[in-house]
């Protein structure tokens, strides 16, 4: 599997129509036509994805899609890119799912991230003759995602591909642009995904894990694969993946703000405030791992010598995401997800009360980070990072559930809370 960073190669010439393809070679090709359509109001996602709603009520237009948890957001990958997960096994039978709405729901999820580099992971196991959509839907889905969606997707990983899906992609090749085709990667075993993203943050469906185990068991003994790459034992000076309390204890002066945050934010405050798209771009994964190793080995890292703004930005996000417990803590998860129920006039007071209950190192680190992000937002006309954009980038790195992955119904309120914190930071942190 190739996990190298891929680049856009420019626009491709017009492709032949799908109608010109001969599909008779595809197994079980008699897929029912998808004749349902959405009205203009139903496709206007802005009125349906309410970031202030902690959970989709039963009468919400997209409740019937969201409740299946087919689409999830799973933090950042090893390159610093947002990860969107699509679970085929959670798709109900065709007659129980409006596939057009599913497409609109996927677009609504991606709309929050398409301005940044992002990764799609598709778990193919569980797609059957009962729940797979029509060929027409697949064609429309590809065409529905215009250049703004395809430009910043850096990779599409198809996990547990079958001969069916490989054949389908071959037959669809005439309408798939060359640049997009280069971003498609087949992943035969879950352990291979570790090159891209930590699997324990994906909340992989049990049936997918069981299928992966069966595939491994079928291998000849000499070809047996490890369940996952062996994890290195923690180093004496380990920094990434270590609780904030321990990092503070190690600090010579008991600094509540970890050295990684001091280094990255200090550098970005000097060199990154006017960089367009700061926090939206990925970084070279080899350099990311090298810098992490240097920190974990107790070495000093000088970003001024490296002079890579996007690397420092990815290191900051990676450090936050790899904390054993999020900066905003599991304890505050429910309060933050339900924060939208607080009246506008009481939001600052409630937010101050919540944050002041944090451990001192969490509070100090959060204040240091938010004060810096306020500087970034002040330069939004140049760097294009408003409070809303910053909230989308940092919300999932400040808080997540104990199961790591988050559905759109949870990530919306978390991003909304983060945006309000950025808007009111001068009052919350006097």
Short mmCIF file of N, CA and C in Angstrom, two decimals, residues 140-268:
data_model
loop_
_atom_site.label_atom_id
_atom_site.label_comp_id
_atom_site.label_asym_id
_atom_site.label_seq_id
_atom_site.Cartn_x
_atom_site.Cartn_y
_atom_site.Cartn_z
N UNK A 140 -23.51 9.36 -10.01
CA UNK A 140 -23.94 10.69 -9.57
C UNK A 140 -23.12 11.19 -8.39
N UNK A 141 -22.75 10.24 -7.50
CA UNK A 141 -21.96 10.62 -6.33
C UNK A 141 -20.61 11.18 -6.76
N UNK A 142 -19.96 10.51 -7.71
CA UNK A 142 -18.66 10.99 -8.17
C UNK A 142 -18.79 12.36 -8.83
N UNK A 143 -19.84 12.52 -9.62
CA UNK A 143 -20.03 13.80 -10.31
C UNK A 143 -20.47 14.91 -9.37
N UNK A 144 -21.17 14.54 -8.30
CA UNK A 144 -21.66 15.53 -7.34
C UNK A 144 -20.50 16.21 -6.62
N UNK A 145 -19.43 15.46 -6.41
CA UNK A 145 -18.27 16.02 -5.71
C UNK A 145 -17.37 16.70 -6.73
N UNK A 146 -17.56 18.01 -6.85
CA UNK A 146 -16.80 18.77 -7.83
C UNK A 146 -15.37 19.00 -7.36
N UNK A 147 -14.66 19.88 -8.05
CA UNK A 147 -13.23 20.04 -7.81
C UNK A 147 -12.92 20.48 -6.39
N UNK A 148 -13.83 21.24 -5.75
CA UNK A 148 -13.52 21.71 -4.39
C UNK A 148 -13.40 20.54 -3.42
N UNK A 149 -14.12 19.44 -3.70
CA UNK A 149 -14.02 18.26 -2.84
C UNK A 149 -12.81 17.41 -3.22
N UNK A 150 -12.49 17.34 -4.49
CA UNK A 150 -11.43 16.46 -4.96
C UNK A 150 -10.05 17.07 -4.82
N UNK A 151 -9.98 18.39 -4.77
CA UNK A 151 -8.68 19.05 -4.73
C UNK A 151 -7.89 18.69 -3.48
N UNK A 152 -8.51 18.79 -2.31
CA UNK A 152 -7.78 18.61 -1.05
C UNK A 152 -7.89 17.22 -0.44
N UNK A 153 -8.62 16.32 -1.09
CA UNK A 153 -8.58 14.93 -0.60
C UNK A 153 -7.23 14.37 -1.03
N UNK A 154 -6.44 13.97 -0.08
CA UNK A 154 -5.09 13.51 -0.39
C UNK A 154 -5.02 12.01 -0.59
N UNK A 155 -6.00 11.29 -0.09
CA UNK A 155 -6.00 9.84 -0.30
C UNK A 155 -7.37 9.27 0.03
N UNK A 156 -7.75 8.25 -0.74
CA UNK A 156 -8.94 7.44 -0.46
C UNK A 156 -8.44 6.01 -0.24
N UNK A 157 -8.64 5.51 0.98
CA UNK A 157 -8.19 4.16 1.31
C UNK A 157 -9.40 3.22 1.32
N UNK A 158 -9.36 2.22 0.46
CA UNK A 158 -10.42 1.22 0.37
C UNK A 158 -9.94 -0.01 1.13
N UNK A 159 -10.56 -0.27 2.28
CA UNK A 159 -10.11 -1.35 3.16
C UNK A 159 -10.87 -2.63 2.83
N UNK A 160 -10.14 -3.74 2.73
CA UNK A 160 -10.68 -5.05 2.40
C UNK A 160 -11.38 -5.03 1.03
N UNK A 161 -10.69 -4.59 -0.01
CA UNK A 161 -11.31 -4.56 -1.34
C UNK A 161 -11.57 -5.97 -1.85
N UNK A 162 -12.66 -6.14 -2.55
CA UNK A 162 -12.98 -7.42 -3.18
C UNK A 162 -12.76 -7.30 -4.68
N UNK A 163 -12.82 -8.41 -5.38
CA UNK A 163 -12.70 -8.37 -6.84
C UNK A 163 -13.81 -7.51 -7.43
N UNK A 164 -14.96 -7.52 -6.76
CA UNK A 164 -16.09 -6.72 -7.24
C UNK A 164 -15.73 -5.23 -7.27
N UNK A 165 -15.20 -4.71 -6.16
CA UNK A 165 -14.91 -3.28 -6.09
C UNK A 165 -13.77 -2.91 -7.03
N UNK A 166 -12.80 -3.81 -7.20
CA UNK A 166 -11.69 -3.54 -8.11
C UNK A 166 -12.19 -3.51 -9.55
N UNK A 167 -13.08 -4.45 -9.88
CA UNK A 167 -13.65 -4.47 -11.23
C UNK A 167 -14.48 -3.22 -11.48
N UNK A 168 -15.24 -2.83 -10.47
CA UNK A 168 -16.08 -1.64 -10.60
C UNK A 168 -15.24 -0.40 -10.88
N UNK A 169 -14.12 -0.26 -10.19
CA UNK A 169 -13.27 0.91 -10.40
C UNK A 169 -12.63 0.88 -11.79
N UNK A 170 -12.33 -0.32 -12.28
CA UNK A 170 -11.79 -0.43 -13.64
C UNK A 170 -12.84 0.04 -14.65
N UNK A 171 -14.09 -0.38 -14.46
CA UNK A 171 -15.14 -0.01 -15.39
C UNK A 171 -15.49 1.47 -15.29
N UNK A 172 -15.30 2.05 -14.10
CA UNK A 172 -15.57 3.47 -13.92
C UNK A 172 -14.38 4.35 -14.35
N UNK A 173 -13.30 3.70 -14.72
CA UNK A 173 -12.08 4.45 -15.02
C UNK A 173 -12.27 5.57 -16.04
N UNK A 174 -13.09 5.38 -17.08
CA UNK A 174 -13.26 6.46 -18.05
C UNK A 174 -13.83 7.76 -17.47
N UNK A 175 -14.58 7.68 -16.37
CA UNK A 175 -15.13 8.92 -15.82
C UNK A 175 -14.37 9.40 -14.58
N UNK A 176 -13.38 8.62 -14.13
CA UNK A 176 -12.58 9.02 -12.97
C UNK A 176 -11.34 9.74 -13.47
N UNK A 177 -11.13 10.95 -13.00
CA UNK A 177 -9.99 11.73 -13.45
C UNK A 177 -8.69 11.04 -13.05
N UNK A 178 -7.66 11.29 -13.84
CA UNK A 178 -6.37 10.66 -13.59
C UNK A 178 -5.82 11.06 -12.22
N UNK A 179 -5.93 12.33 -11.90
CA UNK A 179 -5.38 12.81 -10.63
C UNK A 179 -6.10 12.17 -9.44
N UNK A 180 -7.44 11.99 -9.56
CA UNK A 180 -8.18 11.35 -8.47
C UNK A 180 -7.84 9.87 -8.39
N UNK A 181 -7.69 9.23 -9.55
CA UNK A 181 -7.37 7.81 -9.58
C UNK A 181 -6.08 7.50 -8.85
N UNK A 182 -5.12 8.43 -8.89
CA UNK A 182 -3.83 8.22 -8.22
C UNK A 182 -3.97 8.27 -6.69
N UNK A 183 -5.07 8.80 -6.22
CA UNK A 183 -5.25 8.94 -4.77
C UNK A 183 -5.93 7.71 -4.15
N UNK A 184 -6.33 6.75 -4.97
CA UNK A 184 -7.01 5.55 -4.48
C UNK A 184 -5.99 4.51 -4.07
N UNK A 185 -6.09 4.02 -2.83
CA UNK A 185 -5.19 3.01 -2.30
C UNK A 185 -5.99 1.83 -1.77
N UNK A 186 -5.56 0.60 -2.11
CA UNK A 186 -6.19 -0.59 -1.56
C UNK A 186 -5.46 -1.02 -0.30
N UNK A 187 -6.23 -1.35 0.74
CA UNK A 187 -5.68 -1.78 2.03
C UNK A 187 -6.23 -3.18 2.31
N UNK A 188 -5.35 -4.19 2.30
CA UNK A 188 -5.79 -5.57 2.45
C UNK A 188 -6.06 -5.96 3.90
N UNK A 189 -5.29 -5.37 4.84
CA UNK A 189 -5.42 -5.73 6.25
C UNK A 189 -5.40 -4.46 7.10
N UNK A 190 -6.09 -4.51 8.21
CA UNK A 190 -6.20 -3.34 9.07
C UNK A 190 -4.83 -2.86 9.55
N UNK A 191 -3.90 -3.78 9.77
CA UNK A 191 -2.58 -3.39 10.26
C UNK A 191 -1.89 -2.43 9.30
N UNK A 192 -2.21 -2.51 8.00
CA UNK A 192 -1.59 -1.63 7.02
C UNK A 192 -2.04 -0.18 7.22
N UNK A 193 -3.22 0.00 7.81
CA UNK A 193 -3.72 1.35 8.04
C UNK A 193 -2.87 2.12 9.05
N UNK A 194 -2.12 1.40 9.88
CA UNK A 194 -1.31 2.06 10.90
C UNK A 194 -0.29 2.99 10.28
N UNK A 195 0.06 2.77 9.01
CA UNK A 195 0.96 3.69 8.31
C UNK A 195 0.31 5.06 8.14
N UNK A 196 -1.00 5.07 8.15
CA UNK A 196 -1.75 6.28 7.84
C UNK A 196 -2.38 6.90 9.07
N UNK A 197 -2.98 6.06 9.91
CA UNK A 197 -3.74 6.57 11.05
C UNK A 197 -3.74 5.52 12.15
N UNK A 198 -3.83 5.94 13.39
CA UNK A 198 -3.89 5.00 14.50
C UNK A 198 -5.28 4.34 14.50
N UNK A 199 -5.30 3.03 14.32
CA UNK A 199 -6.57 2.32 14.15
C UNK A 199 -7.47 2.42 15.37
N UNK A 200 -6.88 2.60 16.56
CA UNK A 200 -7.74 2.64 17.75
C UNK A 200 -8.56 3.93 17.83
N UNK A 201 -8.32 4.89 16.94
CA UNK A 201 -9.13 6.09 16.94
C UNK A 201 -10.26 6.02 15.91
N UNK A 202 -10.33 4.91 15.15
CA UNK A 202 -11.30 4.81 14.07
C UNK A 202 -12.63 4.20 14.50
N UNK A 203 -12.71 3.57 15.65
CA UNK A 203 -13.92 2.89 16.09
C UNK A 203 -14.42 1.94 15.00
N UNK A 204 -13.55 1.00 14.62
CA UNK A 204 -13.83 0.08 13.52
C UNK A 204 -14.96 -0.87 13.92
N UNK A 205 -15.98 -1.04 13.08
CA UNK A 205 -17.09 -1.96 13.41
C UNK A 205 -16.57 -3.37 13.72
N UNK A 206 -17.22 -4.03 14.66
CA UNK A 206 -16.79 -5.36 15.10
C UNK A 206 -16.75 -6.35 13.94
N UNK A 207 -17.74 -6.27 13.05
CA UNK A 207 -17.78 -7.24 11.94
C UNK A 207 -16.58 -7.06 11.01
N UNK A 208 -16.08 -5.83 10.89
CA UNK A 208 -14.91 -5.58 10.05
C UNK A 208 -13.66 -6.18 10.71
N UNK A 209 -13.54 -6.00 12.01
CA UNK A 209 -12.41 -6.57 12.73
C UNK A 209 -12.44 -8.09 12.66
N UNK A 210 -13.63 -8.69 12.82
CA UNK A 210 -13.76 -10.15 12.74
C UNK A 210 -13.37 -10.65 11.34
N UNK A 211 -13.79 -9.92 10.32
CA UNK A 211 -13.45 -10.31 8.95
C UNK A 211 -11.95 -10.23 8.73
N UNK A 212 -11.33 -9.19 9.27
CA UNK A 212 -9.88 -9.03 9.15
C UNK A 212 -9.16 -10.21 9.83
N UNK A 213 -9.66 -10.63 10.99
CA UNK A 213 -9.07 -11.76 11.70
C UNK A 213 -9.18 -13.05 10.89
N UNK A 214 -10.31 -13.23 10.20
CA UNK A 214 -10.49 -14.42 9.36
C UNK A 214 -9.52 -14.41 8.18
N UNK A 215 -9.32 -13.22 7.61
CA UNK A 215 -8.37 -13.12 6.50
C UNK A 215 -6.97 -13.50 6.96
N UNK A 216 -6.60 -13.05 8.15
CA UNK A 216 -5.28 -13.37 8.69
C UNK A 216 -5.15 -14.87 8.96
N UNK A 217 -6.20 -15.42 9.49
CA UNK A 217 -6.17 -16.85 9.83
C UNK A 217 -6.02 -17.73 8.59
N UNK A 218 -6.48 -17.22 7.46
CA UNK A 218 -6.41 -18.00 6.22
C UNK A 218 -5.03 -17.98 5.59
N UNK A 219 -4.16 -17.09 6.07
CA UNK A 219 -2.82 -17.00 5.51
C UNK A 219 -1.99 -18.21 5.95
N UNK A 220 -1.02 -18.57 5.13
CA UNK A 220 -0.09 -19.62 5.51
C UNK A 220 0.74 -19.13 6.69
N UNK A 221 1.16 -20.02 7.58
CA UNK A 221 1.91 -19.61 8.77
C UNK A 221 3.07 -18.68 8.46
N UNK A 222 3.79 -18.94 7.39
CA UNK A 222 4.95 -18.11 7.07
C UNK A 222 4.55 -16.70 6.66
N UNK A 223 3.29 -16.57 6.22
CA UNK A 223 2.83 -15.27 5.74
C UNK A 223 1.96 -14.55 6.75
N UNK A 224 1.85 -15.11 7.96
CA UNK A 224 1.00 -14.48 8.98
C UNK A 224 1.46 -13.06 9.26
N UNK A 225 0.51 -12.16 9.35
CA UNK A 225 0.81 -10.75 9.63
C UNK A 225 0.58 -10.46 11.10
N UNK A 226 1.34 -9.56 11.67
CA UNK A 226 1.07 -9.15 13.05
C UNK A 226 -0.25 -8.42 13.13
N UNK A 227 -0.92 -8.52 14.27
CA UNK A 227 -2.20 -7.84 14.43
C UNK A 227 -2.04 -6.34 14.21
N UNK A 228 -0.95 -5.79 14.64
CA UNK A 228 -0.63 -4.39 14.40
C UNK A 228 0.87 -4.24 14.60
N UNK A 229 1.48 -3.22 14.02
CA UNK A 229 2.91 -3.05 14.18
C UNK A 229 3.28 -2.97 15.65
N UNK A 230 4.36 -3.63 16.05
CA UNK A 230 4.74 -3.61 17.46
C UNK A 230 5.00 -2.19 17.93
N UNK A 231 4.42 -1.84 19.06
CA UNK A 231 4.59 -0.50 19.60
C UNK A 231 5.89 -0.44 20.40
N UNK A 232 6.63 0.63 20.18
CA UNK A 232 7.87 0.82 20.93
C UNK A 232 7.53 1.12 22.38
N UNK A 233 8.33 0.58 23.31
CA UNK A 233 8.07 0.90 24.71
C UNK A 233 8.28 2.39 24.96
N UNK A 234 7.55 2.97 25.87
CA UNK A 234 7.69 4.41 26.12
C UNK A 234 9.12 4.75 26.54
N UNK A 235 9.64 5.83 26.00
CA UNK A 235 10.99 6.28 26.32
C UNK A 235 10.98 7.05 27.63
N UNK A 236 12.12 7.12 28.31
CA UNK A 236 12.18 7.84 29.59
C UNK A 236 11.73 9.30 29.48
N UNK A 237 11.99 9.88 28.32
CA UNK A 237 11.63 11.29 28.11
C UNK A 237 10.43 11.45 27.19
N UNK A 238 9.60 10.40 27.10
CA UNK A 238 8.43 10.42 26.21
C UNK A 238 7.60 11.68 26.43
N UNK A 239 7.22 12.33 25.31
CA UNK A 239 6.43 13.56 25.37
C UNK A 239 5.05 13.36 24.74
N UNK A 240 5.02 12.72 23.57
CA UNK A 240 3.75 12.48 22.88
C UNK A 240 3.03 11.29 23.52
N UNK A 241 1.73 11.44 23.75
CA UNK A 241 0.96 10.36 24.33
C UNK A 241 1.12 10.23 25.84
N UNK A 242 1.63 11.29 26.47
CA UNK A 242 1.87 11.28 27.91
C UNK A 242 0.93 12.26 28.60
N UNK A 243 0.37 11.92 29.77
CA UNK A 243 -0.54 12.84 30.46
C UNK A 243 0.12 14.18 30.78
N UNK A 244 -0.68 15.24 30.75
CA UNK A 244 -0.17 16.58 31.05
C UNK A 244 0.40 16.67 32.46
N UNK A 245 -0.20 15.94 33.39
CA UNK A 245 0.30 15.98 34.78
C UNK A 245 1.74 15.49 34.86
N UNK A 246 2.06 14.42 34.12
CA UNK A 246 3.41 13.87 34.13
C UNK A 246 4.38 14.82 33.45
N UNK A 247 3.96 15.44 32.35
CA UNK A 247 4.83 16.40 31.66
C UNK A 247 5.14 17.58 32.56
N UNK A 248 4.15 18.00 33.34
CA UNK A 248 4.39 19.12 34.25
C UNK A 248 5.37 18.73 35.36
N UNK A 249 5.24 17.51 35.86
CA UNK A 249 6.14 17.04 36.92
C UNK A 249 7.58 16.99 36.43
N UNK A 250 7.75 16.65 35.15
CA UNK A 250 9.10 16.58 34.58
C UNK A 250 9.70 17.95 34.31
N UNK A 251 8.85 18.95 34.12
CA UNK A 251 9.33 20.29 33.79
C UNK A 251 10.17 20.86 34.93
N UNK A 252 11.36 21.38 34.61
CA UNK A 252 12.25 21.92 35.67
C UNK A 252 11.58 23.00 36.53
N UNK A 253 10.68 23.75 35.93
CA UNK A 253 10.04 24.85 36.65
C UNK A 253 8.55 24.60 36.89
N UNK A 254 8.10 23.35 36.66
CA UNK A 254 6.70 23.04 36.87
C UNK A 254 5.78 23.78 35.92
N UNK A 255 6.26 24.03 34.71
CA UNK A 255 5.48 24.77 33.72
C UNK A 255 4.25 23.96 33.33
N UNK A 256 3.04 24.52 33.48
CA UNK A 256 1.83 23.78 33.11
C UNK A 256 1.68 23.60 31.60
N UNK A 257 2.38 24.43 30.81
CA UNK A 257 2.29 24.35 29.35
C UNK A 257 3.44 23.48 28.84
N UNK A 258 3.15 22.36 28.17
CA UNK A 258 4.20 21.45 27.68
C UNK A 258 5.15 22.12 26.71
N UNK A 259 6.37 21.61 26.66
CA UNK A 259 7.41 22.21 25.82
C UNK A 259 7.02 22.17 24.34
N UNK A 260 6.31 21.12 23.90
CA UNK A 260 5.91 21.05 22.49
C UNK A 260 5.01 22.23 22.14
N UNK A 261 4.09 22.57 23.02
CA UNK A 261 3.20 23.70 22.77
C UNK A 261 3.98 25.02 22.81
N UNK A 262 4.91 25.14 23.75
CA UNK A 262 5.73 26.35 23.81
C UNK A 262 6.53 26.53 22.51
N UNK A 263 7.15 25.44 22.05
CA UNK A 263 8.00 25.51 20.86
C UNK A 263 7.20 25.83 19.60
N UNK A 264 6.12 25.07 19.37
CA UNK A 264 5.36 25.24 18.12
C UNK A 264 4.65 26.59 18.09
N UNK A 265 3.99 26.94 19.18
CA UNK A 265 3.24 28.20 19.21
C UNK A 265 4.19 29.39 19.17
N UNK A 266 5.33 29.28 19.85
CA UNK A 266 6.31 30.36 19.79
C UNK A 266 6.80 30.60 18.38
N UNK A 267 7.09 29.51 17.65
CA UNK A 267 7.55 29.63 16.26
C UNK A 267 6.44 30.15 15.35
N UNK A 268 5.24 29.59 15.50
CA UNK A 268 4.12 29.99 14.63
C UNK A 268 3.71 31.44 14.89
#
